[in-house]
mmCIF file of C-alpha atoms in Angstrom:
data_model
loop_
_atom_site.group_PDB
_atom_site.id
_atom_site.type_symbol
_atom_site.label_atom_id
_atom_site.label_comp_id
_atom_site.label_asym_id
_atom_site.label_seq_id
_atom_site.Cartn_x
_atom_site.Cartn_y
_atom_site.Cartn_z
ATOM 1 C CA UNK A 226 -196.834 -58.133 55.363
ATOM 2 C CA UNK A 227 -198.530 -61.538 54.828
ATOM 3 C CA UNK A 228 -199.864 -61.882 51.586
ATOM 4 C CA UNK A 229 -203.487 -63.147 50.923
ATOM 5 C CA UNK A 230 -203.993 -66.415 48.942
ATOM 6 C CA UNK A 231 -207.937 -66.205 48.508
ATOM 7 C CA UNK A 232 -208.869 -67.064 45.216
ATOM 8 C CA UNK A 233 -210.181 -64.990 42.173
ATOM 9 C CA UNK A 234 -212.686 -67.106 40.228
ATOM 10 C CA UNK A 235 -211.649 -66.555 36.390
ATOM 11 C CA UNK A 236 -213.408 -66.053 33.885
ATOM 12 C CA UNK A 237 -213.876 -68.277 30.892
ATOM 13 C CA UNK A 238 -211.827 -67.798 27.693
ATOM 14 C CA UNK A 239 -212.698 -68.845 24.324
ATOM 15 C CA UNK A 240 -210.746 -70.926 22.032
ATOM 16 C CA UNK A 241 -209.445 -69.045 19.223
ATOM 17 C CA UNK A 242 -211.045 -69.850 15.572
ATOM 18 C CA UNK A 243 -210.106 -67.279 13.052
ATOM 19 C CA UNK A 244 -212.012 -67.014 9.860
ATOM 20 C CA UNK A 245 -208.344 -66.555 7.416
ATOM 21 C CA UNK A 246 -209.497 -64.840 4.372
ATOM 22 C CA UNK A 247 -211.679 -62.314 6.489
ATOM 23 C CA UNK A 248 -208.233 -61.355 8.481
ATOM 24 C CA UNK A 249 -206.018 -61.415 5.367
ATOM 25 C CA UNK A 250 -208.315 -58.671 3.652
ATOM 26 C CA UNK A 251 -208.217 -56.443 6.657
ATOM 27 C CA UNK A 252 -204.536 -56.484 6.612
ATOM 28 C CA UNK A 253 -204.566 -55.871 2.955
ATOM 29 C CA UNK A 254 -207.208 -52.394 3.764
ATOM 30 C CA UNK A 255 -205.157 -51.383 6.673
ATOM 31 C CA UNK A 256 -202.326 -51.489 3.925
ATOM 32 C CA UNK A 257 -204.202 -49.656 1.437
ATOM 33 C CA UNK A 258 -205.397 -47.035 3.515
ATOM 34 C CA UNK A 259 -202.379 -45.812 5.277
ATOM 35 C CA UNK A 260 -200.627 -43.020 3.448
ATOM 36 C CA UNK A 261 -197.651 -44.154 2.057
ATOM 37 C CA UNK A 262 -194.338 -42.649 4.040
ATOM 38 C CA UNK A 263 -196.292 -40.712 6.069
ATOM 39 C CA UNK A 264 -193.668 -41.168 9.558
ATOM 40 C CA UNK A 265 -195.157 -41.880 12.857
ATOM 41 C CA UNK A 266 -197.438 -39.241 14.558
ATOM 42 C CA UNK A 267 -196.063 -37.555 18.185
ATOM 43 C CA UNK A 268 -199.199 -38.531 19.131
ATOM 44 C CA UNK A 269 -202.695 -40.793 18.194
ATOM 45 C CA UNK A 270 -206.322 -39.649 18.924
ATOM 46 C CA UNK A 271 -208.421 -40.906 21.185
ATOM 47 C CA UNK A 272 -210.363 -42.389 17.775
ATOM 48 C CA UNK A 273 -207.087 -43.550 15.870
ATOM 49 C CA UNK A 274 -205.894 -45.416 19.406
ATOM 50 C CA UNK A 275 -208.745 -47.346 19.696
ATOM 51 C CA UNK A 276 -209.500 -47.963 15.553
ATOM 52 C CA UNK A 277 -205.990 -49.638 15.455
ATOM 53 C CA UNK A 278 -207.274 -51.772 18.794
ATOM 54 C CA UNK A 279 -209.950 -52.799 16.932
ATOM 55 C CA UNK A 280 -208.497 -53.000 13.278
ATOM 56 C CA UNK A 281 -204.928 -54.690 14.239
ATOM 57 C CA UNK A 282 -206.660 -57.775 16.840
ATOM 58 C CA UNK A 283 -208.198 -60.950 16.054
ATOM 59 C CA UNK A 284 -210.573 -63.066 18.215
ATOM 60 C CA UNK A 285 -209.725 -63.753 21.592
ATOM 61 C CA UNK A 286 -207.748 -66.987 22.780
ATOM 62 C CA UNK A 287 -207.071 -68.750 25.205
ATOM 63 C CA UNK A 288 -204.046 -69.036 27.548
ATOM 64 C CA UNK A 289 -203.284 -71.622 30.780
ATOM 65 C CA UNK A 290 -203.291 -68.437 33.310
ATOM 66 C CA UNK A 291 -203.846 -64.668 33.244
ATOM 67 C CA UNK A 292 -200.860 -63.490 33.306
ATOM 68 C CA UNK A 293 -201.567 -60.707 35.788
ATOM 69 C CA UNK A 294 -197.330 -59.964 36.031
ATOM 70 C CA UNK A 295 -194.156 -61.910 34.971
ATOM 71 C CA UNK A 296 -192.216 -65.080 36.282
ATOM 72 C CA UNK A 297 -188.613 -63.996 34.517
ATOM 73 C CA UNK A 298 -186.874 -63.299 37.064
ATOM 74 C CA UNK A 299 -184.026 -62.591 35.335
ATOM 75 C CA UNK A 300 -185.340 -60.554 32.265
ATOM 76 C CA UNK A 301 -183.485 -57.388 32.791
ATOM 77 C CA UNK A 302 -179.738 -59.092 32.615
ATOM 78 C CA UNK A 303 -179.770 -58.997 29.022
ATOM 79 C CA UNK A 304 -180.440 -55.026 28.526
ATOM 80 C CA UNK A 305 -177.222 -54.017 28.353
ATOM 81 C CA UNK A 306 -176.259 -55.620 25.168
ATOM 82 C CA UNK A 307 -180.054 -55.246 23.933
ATOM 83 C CA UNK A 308 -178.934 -51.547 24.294
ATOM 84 C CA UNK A 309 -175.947 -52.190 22.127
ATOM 85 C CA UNK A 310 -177.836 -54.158 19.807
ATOM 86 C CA UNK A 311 -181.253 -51.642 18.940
ATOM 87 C CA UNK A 312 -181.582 -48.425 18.319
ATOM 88 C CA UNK A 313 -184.418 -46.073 20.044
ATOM 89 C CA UNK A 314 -186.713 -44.128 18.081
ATOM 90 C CA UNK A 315 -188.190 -47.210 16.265
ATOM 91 C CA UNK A 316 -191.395 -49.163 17.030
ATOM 92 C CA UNK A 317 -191.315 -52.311 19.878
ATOM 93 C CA UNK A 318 -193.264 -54.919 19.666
ATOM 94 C CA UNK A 319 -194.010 -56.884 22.632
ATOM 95 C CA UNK A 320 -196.250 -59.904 24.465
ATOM 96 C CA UNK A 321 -197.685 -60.030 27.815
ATOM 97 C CA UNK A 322 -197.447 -57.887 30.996
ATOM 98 C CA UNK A 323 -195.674 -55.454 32.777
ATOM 99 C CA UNK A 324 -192.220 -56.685 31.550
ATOM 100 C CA UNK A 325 -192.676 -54.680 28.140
ATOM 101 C CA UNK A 326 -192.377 -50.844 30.452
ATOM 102 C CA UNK A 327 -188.853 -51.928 31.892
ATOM 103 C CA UNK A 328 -188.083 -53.111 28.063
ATOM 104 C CA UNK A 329 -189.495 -50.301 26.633
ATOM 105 C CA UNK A 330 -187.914 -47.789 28.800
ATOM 106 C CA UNK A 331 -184.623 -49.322 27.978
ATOM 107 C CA UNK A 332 -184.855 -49.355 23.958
ATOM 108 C CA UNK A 333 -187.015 -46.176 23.535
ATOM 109 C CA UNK A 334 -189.238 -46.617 20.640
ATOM 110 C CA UNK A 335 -191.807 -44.079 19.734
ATOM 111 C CA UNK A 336 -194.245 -46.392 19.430
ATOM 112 C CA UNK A 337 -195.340 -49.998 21.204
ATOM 113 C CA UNK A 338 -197.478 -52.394 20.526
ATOM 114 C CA UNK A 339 -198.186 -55.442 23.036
ATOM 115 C CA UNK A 340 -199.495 -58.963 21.245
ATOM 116 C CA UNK A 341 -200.935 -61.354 23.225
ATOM 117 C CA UNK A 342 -203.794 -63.739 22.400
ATOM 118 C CA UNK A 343 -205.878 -63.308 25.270
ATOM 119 C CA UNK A 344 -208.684 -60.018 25.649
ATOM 120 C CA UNK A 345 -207.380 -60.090 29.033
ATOM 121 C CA UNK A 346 -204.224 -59.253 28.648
ATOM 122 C CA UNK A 347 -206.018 -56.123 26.612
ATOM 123 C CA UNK A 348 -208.325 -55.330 29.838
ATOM 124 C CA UNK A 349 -204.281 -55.153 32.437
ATOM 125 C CA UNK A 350 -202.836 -53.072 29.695
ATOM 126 C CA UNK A 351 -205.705 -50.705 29.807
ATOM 127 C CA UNK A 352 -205.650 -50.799 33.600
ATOM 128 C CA UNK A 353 -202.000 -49.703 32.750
ATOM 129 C CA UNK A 354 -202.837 -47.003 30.716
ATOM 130 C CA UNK A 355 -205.147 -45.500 33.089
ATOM 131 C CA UNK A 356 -202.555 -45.979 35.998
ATOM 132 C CA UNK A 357 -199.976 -44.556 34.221
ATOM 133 C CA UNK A 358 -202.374 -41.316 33.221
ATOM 134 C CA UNK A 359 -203.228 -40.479 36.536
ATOM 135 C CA UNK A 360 -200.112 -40.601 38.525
ATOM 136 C CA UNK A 361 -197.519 -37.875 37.972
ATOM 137 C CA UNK A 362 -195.007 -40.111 39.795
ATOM 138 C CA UNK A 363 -194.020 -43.514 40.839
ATOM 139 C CA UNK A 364 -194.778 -43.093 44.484
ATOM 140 C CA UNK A 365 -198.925 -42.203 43.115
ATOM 141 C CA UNK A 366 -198.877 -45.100 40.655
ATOM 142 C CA UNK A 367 -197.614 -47.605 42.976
ATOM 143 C CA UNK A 368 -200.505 -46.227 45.175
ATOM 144 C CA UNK A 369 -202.834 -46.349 42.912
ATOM 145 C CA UNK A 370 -201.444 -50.175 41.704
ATOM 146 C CA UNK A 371 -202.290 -52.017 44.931
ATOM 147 C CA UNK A 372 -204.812 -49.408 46.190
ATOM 148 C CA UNK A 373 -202.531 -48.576 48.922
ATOM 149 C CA UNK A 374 -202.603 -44.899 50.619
ATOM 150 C CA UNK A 375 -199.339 -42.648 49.259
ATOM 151 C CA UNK A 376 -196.832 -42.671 52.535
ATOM 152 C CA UNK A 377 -197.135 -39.455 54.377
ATOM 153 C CA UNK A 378 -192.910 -39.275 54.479
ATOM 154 C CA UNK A 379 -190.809 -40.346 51.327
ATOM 155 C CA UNK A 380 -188.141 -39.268 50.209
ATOM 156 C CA UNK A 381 -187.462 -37.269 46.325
ATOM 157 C CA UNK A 382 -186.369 -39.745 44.251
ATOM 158 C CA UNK A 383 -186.413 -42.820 45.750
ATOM 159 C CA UNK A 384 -185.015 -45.894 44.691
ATOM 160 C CA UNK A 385 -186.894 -48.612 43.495
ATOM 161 C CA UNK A 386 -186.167 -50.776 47.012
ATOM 162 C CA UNK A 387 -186.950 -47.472 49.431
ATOM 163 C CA UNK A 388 -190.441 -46.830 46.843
ATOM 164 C CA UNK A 389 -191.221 -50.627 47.867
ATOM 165 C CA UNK A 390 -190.282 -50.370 51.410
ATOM 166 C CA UNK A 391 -192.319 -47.665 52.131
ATOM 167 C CA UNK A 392 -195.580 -49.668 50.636
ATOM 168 C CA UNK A 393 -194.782 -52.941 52.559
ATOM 169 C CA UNK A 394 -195.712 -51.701 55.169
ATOM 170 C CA UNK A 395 -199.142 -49.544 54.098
ATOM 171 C CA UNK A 396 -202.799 -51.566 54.043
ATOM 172 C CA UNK A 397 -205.092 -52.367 51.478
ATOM 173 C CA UNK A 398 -207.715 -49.751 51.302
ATOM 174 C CA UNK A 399 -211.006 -50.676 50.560
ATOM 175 C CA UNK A 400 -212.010 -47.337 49.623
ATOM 176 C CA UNK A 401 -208.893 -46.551 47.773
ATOM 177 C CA UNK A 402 -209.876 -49.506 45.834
ATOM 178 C CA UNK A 403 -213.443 -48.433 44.940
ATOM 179 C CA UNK A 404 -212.128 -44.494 44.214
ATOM 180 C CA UNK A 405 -209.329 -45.961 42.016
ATOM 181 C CA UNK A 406 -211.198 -48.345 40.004
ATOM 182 C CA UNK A 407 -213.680 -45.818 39.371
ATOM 183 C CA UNK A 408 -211.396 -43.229 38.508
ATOM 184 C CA UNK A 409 -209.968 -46.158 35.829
ATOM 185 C CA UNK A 410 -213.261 -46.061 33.851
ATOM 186 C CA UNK A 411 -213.627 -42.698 34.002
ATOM 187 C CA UNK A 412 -210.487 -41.368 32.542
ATOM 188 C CA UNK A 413 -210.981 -44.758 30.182
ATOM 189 C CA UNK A 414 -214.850 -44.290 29.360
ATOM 190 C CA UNK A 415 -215.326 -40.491 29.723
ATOM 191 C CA UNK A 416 -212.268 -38.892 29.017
ATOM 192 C CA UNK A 417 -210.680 -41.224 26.192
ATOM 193 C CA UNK A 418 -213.878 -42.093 25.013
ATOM 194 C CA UNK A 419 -213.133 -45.579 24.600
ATOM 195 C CA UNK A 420 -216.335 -47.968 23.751
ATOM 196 C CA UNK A 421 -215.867 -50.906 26.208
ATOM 197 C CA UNK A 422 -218.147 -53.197 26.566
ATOM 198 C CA UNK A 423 -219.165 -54.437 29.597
ATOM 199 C CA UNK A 424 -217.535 -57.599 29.331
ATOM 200 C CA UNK A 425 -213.787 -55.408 29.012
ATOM 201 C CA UNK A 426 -215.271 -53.816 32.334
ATOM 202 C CA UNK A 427 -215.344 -56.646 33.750
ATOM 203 C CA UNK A 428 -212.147 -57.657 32.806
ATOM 204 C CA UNK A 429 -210.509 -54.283 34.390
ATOM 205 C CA UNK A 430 -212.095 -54.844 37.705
ATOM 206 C CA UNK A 431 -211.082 -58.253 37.578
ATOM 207 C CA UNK A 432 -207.646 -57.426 37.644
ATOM 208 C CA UNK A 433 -207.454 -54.542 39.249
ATOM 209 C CA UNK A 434 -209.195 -56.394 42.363
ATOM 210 C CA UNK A 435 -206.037 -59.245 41.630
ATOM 211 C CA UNK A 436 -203.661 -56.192 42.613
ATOM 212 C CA UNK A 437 -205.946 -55.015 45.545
ATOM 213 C CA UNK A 438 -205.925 -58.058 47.484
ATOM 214 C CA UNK A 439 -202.394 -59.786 46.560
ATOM 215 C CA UNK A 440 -200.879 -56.335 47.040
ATOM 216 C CA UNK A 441 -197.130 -55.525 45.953
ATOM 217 C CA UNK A 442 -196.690 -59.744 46.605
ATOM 218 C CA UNK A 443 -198.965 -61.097 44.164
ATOM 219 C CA UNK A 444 -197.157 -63.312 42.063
ATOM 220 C CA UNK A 445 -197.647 -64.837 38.758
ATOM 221 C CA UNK A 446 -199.723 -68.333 40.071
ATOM 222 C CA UNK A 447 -201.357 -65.874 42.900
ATOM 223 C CA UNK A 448 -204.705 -66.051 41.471
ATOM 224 C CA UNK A 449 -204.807 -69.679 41.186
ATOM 225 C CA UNK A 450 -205.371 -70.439 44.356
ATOM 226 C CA UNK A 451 -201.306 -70.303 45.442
ATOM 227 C CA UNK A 452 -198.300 -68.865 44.787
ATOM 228 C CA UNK A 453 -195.659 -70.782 44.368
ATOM 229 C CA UNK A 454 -192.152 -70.107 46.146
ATOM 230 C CA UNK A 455 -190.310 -70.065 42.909
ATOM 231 C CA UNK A 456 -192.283 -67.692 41.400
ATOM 232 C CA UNK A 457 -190.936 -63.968 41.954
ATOM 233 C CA UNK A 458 -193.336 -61.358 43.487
ATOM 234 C CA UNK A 459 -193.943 -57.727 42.263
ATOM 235 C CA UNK A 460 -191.414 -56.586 44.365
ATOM 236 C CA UNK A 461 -188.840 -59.106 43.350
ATOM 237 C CA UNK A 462 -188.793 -58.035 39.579
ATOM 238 C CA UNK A 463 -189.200 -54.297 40.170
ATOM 239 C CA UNK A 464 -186.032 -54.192 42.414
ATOM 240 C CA UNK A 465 -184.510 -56.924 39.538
ATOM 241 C CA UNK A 466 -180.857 -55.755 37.979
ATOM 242 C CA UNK A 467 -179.721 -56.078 35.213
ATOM 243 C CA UNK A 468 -177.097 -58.501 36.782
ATOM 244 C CA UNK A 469 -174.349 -55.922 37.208
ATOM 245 C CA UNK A 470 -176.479 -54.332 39.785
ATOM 246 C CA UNK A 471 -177.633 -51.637 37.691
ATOM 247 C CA UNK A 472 -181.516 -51.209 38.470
ATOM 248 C CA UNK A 473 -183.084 -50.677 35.267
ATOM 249 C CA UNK A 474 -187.208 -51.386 36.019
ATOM 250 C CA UNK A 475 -189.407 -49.196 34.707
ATOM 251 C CA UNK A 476 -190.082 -48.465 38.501
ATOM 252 C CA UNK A 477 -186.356 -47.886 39.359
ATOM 253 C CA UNK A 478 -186.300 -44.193 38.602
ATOM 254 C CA UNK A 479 -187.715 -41.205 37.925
ATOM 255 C CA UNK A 480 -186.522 -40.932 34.072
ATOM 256 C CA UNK A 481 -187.681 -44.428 33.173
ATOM 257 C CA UNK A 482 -190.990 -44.032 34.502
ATOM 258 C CA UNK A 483 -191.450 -40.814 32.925
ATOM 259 C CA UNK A 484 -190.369 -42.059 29.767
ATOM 260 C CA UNK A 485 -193.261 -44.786 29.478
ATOM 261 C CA UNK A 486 -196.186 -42.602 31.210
ATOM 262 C CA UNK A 487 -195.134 -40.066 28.143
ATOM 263 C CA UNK A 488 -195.959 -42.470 25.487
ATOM 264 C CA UNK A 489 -198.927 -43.730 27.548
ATOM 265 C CA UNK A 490 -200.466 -40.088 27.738
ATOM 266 C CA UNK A 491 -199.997 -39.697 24.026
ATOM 267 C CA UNK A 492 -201.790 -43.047 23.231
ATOM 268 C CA UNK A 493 -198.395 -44.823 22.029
ATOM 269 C CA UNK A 494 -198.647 -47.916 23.629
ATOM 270 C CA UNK A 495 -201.154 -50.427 22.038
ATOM 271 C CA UNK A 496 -202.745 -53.424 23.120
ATOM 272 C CA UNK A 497 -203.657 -55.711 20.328
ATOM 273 C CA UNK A 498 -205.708 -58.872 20.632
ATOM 274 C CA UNK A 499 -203.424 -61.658 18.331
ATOM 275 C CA UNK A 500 -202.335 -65.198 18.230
ATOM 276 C CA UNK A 501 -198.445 -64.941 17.019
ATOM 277 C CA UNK A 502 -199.557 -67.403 14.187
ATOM 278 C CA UNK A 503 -202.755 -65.983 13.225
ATOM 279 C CA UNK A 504 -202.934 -64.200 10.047
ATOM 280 C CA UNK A 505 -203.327 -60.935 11.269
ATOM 281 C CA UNK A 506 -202.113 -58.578 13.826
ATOM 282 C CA UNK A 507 -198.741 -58.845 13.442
ATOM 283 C CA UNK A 508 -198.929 -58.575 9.948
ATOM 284 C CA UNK A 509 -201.066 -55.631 10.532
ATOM 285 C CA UNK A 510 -198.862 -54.505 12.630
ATOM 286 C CA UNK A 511 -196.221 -54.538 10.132
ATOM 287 C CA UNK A 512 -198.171 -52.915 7.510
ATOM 288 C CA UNK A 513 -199.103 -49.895 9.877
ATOM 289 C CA UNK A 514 -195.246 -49.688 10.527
ATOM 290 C CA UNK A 515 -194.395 -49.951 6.658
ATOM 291 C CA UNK A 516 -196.763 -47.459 5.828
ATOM 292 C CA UNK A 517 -195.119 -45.024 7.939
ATOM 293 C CA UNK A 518 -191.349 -45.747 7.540
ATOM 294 C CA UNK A 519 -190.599 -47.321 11.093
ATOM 295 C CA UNK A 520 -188.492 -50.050 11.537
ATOM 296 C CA UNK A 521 -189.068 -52.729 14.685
ATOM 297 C CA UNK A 522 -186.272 -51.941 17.130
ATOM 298 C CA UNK A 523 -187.069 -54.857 19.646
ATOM 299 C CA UNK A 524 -189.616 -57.847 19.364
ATOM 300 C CA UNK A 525 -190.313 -59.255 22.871
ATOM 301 C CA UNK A 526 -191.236 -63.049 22.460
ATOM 302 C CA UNK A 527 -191.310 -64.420 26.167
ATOM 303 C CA UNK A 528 -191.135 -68.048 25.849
ATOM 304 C CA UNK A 529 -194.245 -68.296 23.129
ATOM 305 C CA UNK A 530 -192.532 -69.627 20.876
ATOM 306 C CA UNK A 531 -192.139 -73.021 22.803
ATOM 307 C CA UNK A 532 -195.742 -73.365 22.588
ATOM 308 C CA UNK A 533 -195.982 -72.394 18.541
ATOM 309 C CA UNK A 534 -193.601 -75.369 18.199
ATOM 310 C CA UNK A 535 -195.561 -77.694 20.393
ATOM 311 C CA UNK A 536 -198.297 -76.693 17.901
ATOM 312 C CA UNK A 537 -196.671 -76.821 15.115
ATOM 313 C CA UNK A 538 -196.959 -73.361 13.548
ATOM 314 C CA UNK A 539 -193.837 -71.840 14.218
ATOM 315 C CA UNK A 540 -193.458 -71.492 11.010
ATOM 316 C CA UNK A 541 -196.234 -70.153 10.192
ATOM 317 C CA UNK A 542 -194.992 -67.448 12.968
ATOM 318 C CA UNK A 543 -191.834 -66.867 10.892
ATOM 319 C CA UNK A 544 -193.437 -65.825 8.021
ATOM 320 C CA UNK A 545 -195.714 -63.471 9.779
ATOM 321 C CA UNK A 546 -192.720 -61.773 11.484
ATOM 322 C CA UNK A 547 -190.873 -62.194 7.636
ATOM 323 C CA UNK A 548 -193.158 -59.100 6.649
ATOM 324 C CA UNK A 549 -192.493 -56.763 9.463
ATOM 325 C CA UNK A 550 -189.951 -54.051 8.838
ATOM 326 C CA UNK A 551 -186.810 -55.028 9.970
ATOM 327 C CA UNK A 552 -182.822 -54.758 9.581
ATOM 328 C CA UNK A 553 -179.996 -56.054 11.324
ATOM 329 C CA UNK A 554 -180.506 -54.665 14.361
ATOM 330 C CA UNK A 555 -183.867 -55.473 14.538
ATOM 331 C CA UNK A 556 -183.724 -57.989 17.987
ATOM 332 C CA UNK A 557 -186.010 -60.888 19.158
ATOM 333 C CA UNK A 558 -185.585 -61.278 23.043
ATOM 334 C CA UNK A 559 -186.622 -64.719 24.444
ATOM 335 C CA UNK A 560 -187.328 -65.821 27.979
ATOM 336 C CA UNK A 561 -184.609 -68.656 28.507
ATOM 337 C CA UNK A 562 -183.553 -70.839 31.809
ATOM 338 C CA UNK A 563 -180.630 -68.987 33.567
ATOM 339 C CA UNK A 564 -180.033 -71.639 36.677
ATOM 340 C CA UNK A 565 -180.948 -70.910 40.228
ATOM 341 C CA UNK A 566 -181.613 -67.950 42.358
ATOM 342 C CA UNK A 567 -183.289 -67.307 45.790
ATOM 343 C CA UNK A 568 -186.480 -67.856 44.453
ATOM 344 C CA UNK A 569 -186.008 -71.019 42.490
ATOM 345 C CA UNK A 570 -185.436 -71.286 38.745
ATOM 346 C CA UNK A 571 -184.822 -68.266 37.337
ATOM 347 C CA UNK A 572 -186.185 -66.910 33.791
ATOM 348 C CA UNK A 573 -183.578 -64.975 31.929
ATOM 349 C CA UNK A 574 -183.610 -63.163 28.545
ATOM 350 C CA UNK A 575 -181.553 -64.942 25.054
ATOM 351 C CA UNK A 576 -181.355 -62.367 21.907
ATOM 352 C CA UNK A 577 -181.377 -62.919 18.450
ATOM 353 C CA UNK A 578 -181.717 -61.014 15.133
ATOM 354 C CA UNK A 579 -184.919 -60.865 14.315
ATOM 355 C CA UNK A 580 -184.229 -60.918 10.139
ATOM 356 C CA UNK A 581 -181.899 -63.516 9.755
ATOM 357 C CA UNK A 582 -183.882 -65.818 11.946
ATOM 358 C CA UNK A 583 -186.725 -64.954 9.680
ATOM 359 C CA UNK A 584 -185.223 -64.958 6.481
ATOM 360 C CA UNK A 585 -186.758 -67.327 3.749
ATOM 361 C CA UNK A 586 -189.733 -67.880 5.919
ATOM 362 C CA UNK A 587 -192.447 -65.748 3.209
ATOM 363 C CA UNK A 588 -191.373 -68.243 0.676
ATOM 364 C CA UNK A 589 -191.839 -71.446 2.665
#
């Protein structure tokens, strides 16, 4: 199905200024009033989801694009030694979009949280959360993703590529649009509770209405105007391997999808507002994890850390990441080149352990 290439006007993003000391303390009071050792809950409230929104994120940033969906091509070929590397049950840390399910699916933490310096990135995972809530199955959530209707024949259990197959060839839906987006504040604003302000609504509809009119081949440059031919398309990285043709997106099964709608529904996956060199959400992070006797499992980097360099304040990174809880399984995962494929240059996934890459870096 031809894919539109209109373009979505963005919106304007400020620059991020962060008043230090201010942060500091309210890592220090998250600290102090945690109970010590207290283990992670099954589930969070409504009221403790949202608090740690607010209390773990810093101003918003600023960012080149919006990020509506990855360009790593290649980002599941390093899960089976992730697997080998990290144990499940911990807590995952993460940055970015849609990525973090197939990650999180793989290394099983009981609890996520997803870093990423722009509100935006806030208003998709929300979308997410919301998406995830209301569809039982993959087949309603894809449906509900691109505002496409369900397919009146589909098989039980299908595979990621028959799933995608089946939608190629349904229309956008106007009205499916306006129903779902609707039904996205609802169970956001009325059932969670959640106070958004208008300008987060705004930031939902914007990119829900991204997925409604780029459809299942929106790509990551598709709401600037074009999408480049190197660039994979939803479809592309949801029937991605993990290069031994194992299918292991978060959309390639049953299980997996189950796996992250459960910690959705229980309020386990968090968006946090945070530059990866300010002085506060991850270390907030870390002292919610501390405080409760988790250890991060997996720490999803992308390829941010290119920029902290260009900036200078990779450092300053290090030593954040310095006070999360770790060991020696803890595991960074970096988006790396990995050569050519169809699609142009593809985006892999590099490892490395998390604490002996940090090590020293509180004392510099």
């Amino acid at each position: 199905m031809p894919v539109s290439r209109r373009r979505i006007p963005l919106r304007p993003r400020a620059f991020l200024g962060i008043p230090i000391l201010a942060e500091y303390l309210v890592v220090l009071a998250i600290a102090a009033t945690s109970a010590a050792g207290t283990g992670l809950p099954a589930r969070l409230s409504d009221g403790e989801f949202w608090n740690l929104v607010n209390d773990l994120s810093e101003q918003n940033g600023s960012f080149r694009s919006d990020n509506l969906l990855s360009n790593e091509a290649r980002f599941q070929f390093v899960i089976p030694e992730l697997l080998e590397a990290t144990r499940s049950g911990r807590a995952y840390l993460g940055v970015g979009p849609e990525q973090n399910f197939t990650y999180i699916a793989a290394v099983k933490p009981r609890v996520a949280f997803i870093i990423d310096i722009r509100r935006g990135n806030l208003d998709l995972h929300l979308m997410y959360k919301a998406l995830f809530e209301l569809s039982a199955d993959r087949a309603d959530f894809v449906s509900r993703l691109f505002s496409r209707k369900r397919p009146p024949v589909l098989r039980a259990a299908p595979t990621a590529a028959q799933l995608f197959s089946a939608y190629l060839q349904a229309e956008a839906s106007r009205e499916l649009y306006e129903r779902n987006l609707h039904d996205i504040e609802q169970q956001l604003v009325t059932k969670h509770g959640f106070p958004l302000t208008s300008e987060d609504l705004r930031g939902i509809e914007y990119v829900y209405n991204a997925f409604f009119i780029y459809g299942p081949g929106i790509q990551y440059s598709s709401t600037e105007g074009f999408g480049a031919s190197s660039q994979p398309t939803y479809v592309d990285l949801m029937l991605a391997t993990d290069g031994s043709g194992r299918a292991r997106g978060y959309l390639s099964s049953d299980e997996l999808y189950v796996y992250v709608r459960d910690l959705q529904t229980r309020n386990l996956v968090v968006p946090v507002v945070g530059n990866f060199a300010g002085p506060k959400a991850i270390r907030a992070v870390g002292a919610y994890l501390k405080q409760r006797d988790t250890t991060v499992s997996a720490f999803y980097l992308s390829n941010v850390e290119q920029y902290l360099r260009l900036q200078r304040v990779w450092n300053t990174f290090c030593a954040n990441v310095a006070v999360l809880p770790l060991d020696e399984t803890s595991t960074f995962i970096r988006a790396g080149h990995g050569g050519r494929i169809a699609r142009g240059t593809a985006l892999t996934a590099e490892l490395g352990s998390i604490a002996a890459e940090v090590e020293g870096c509180g004392l510099r």
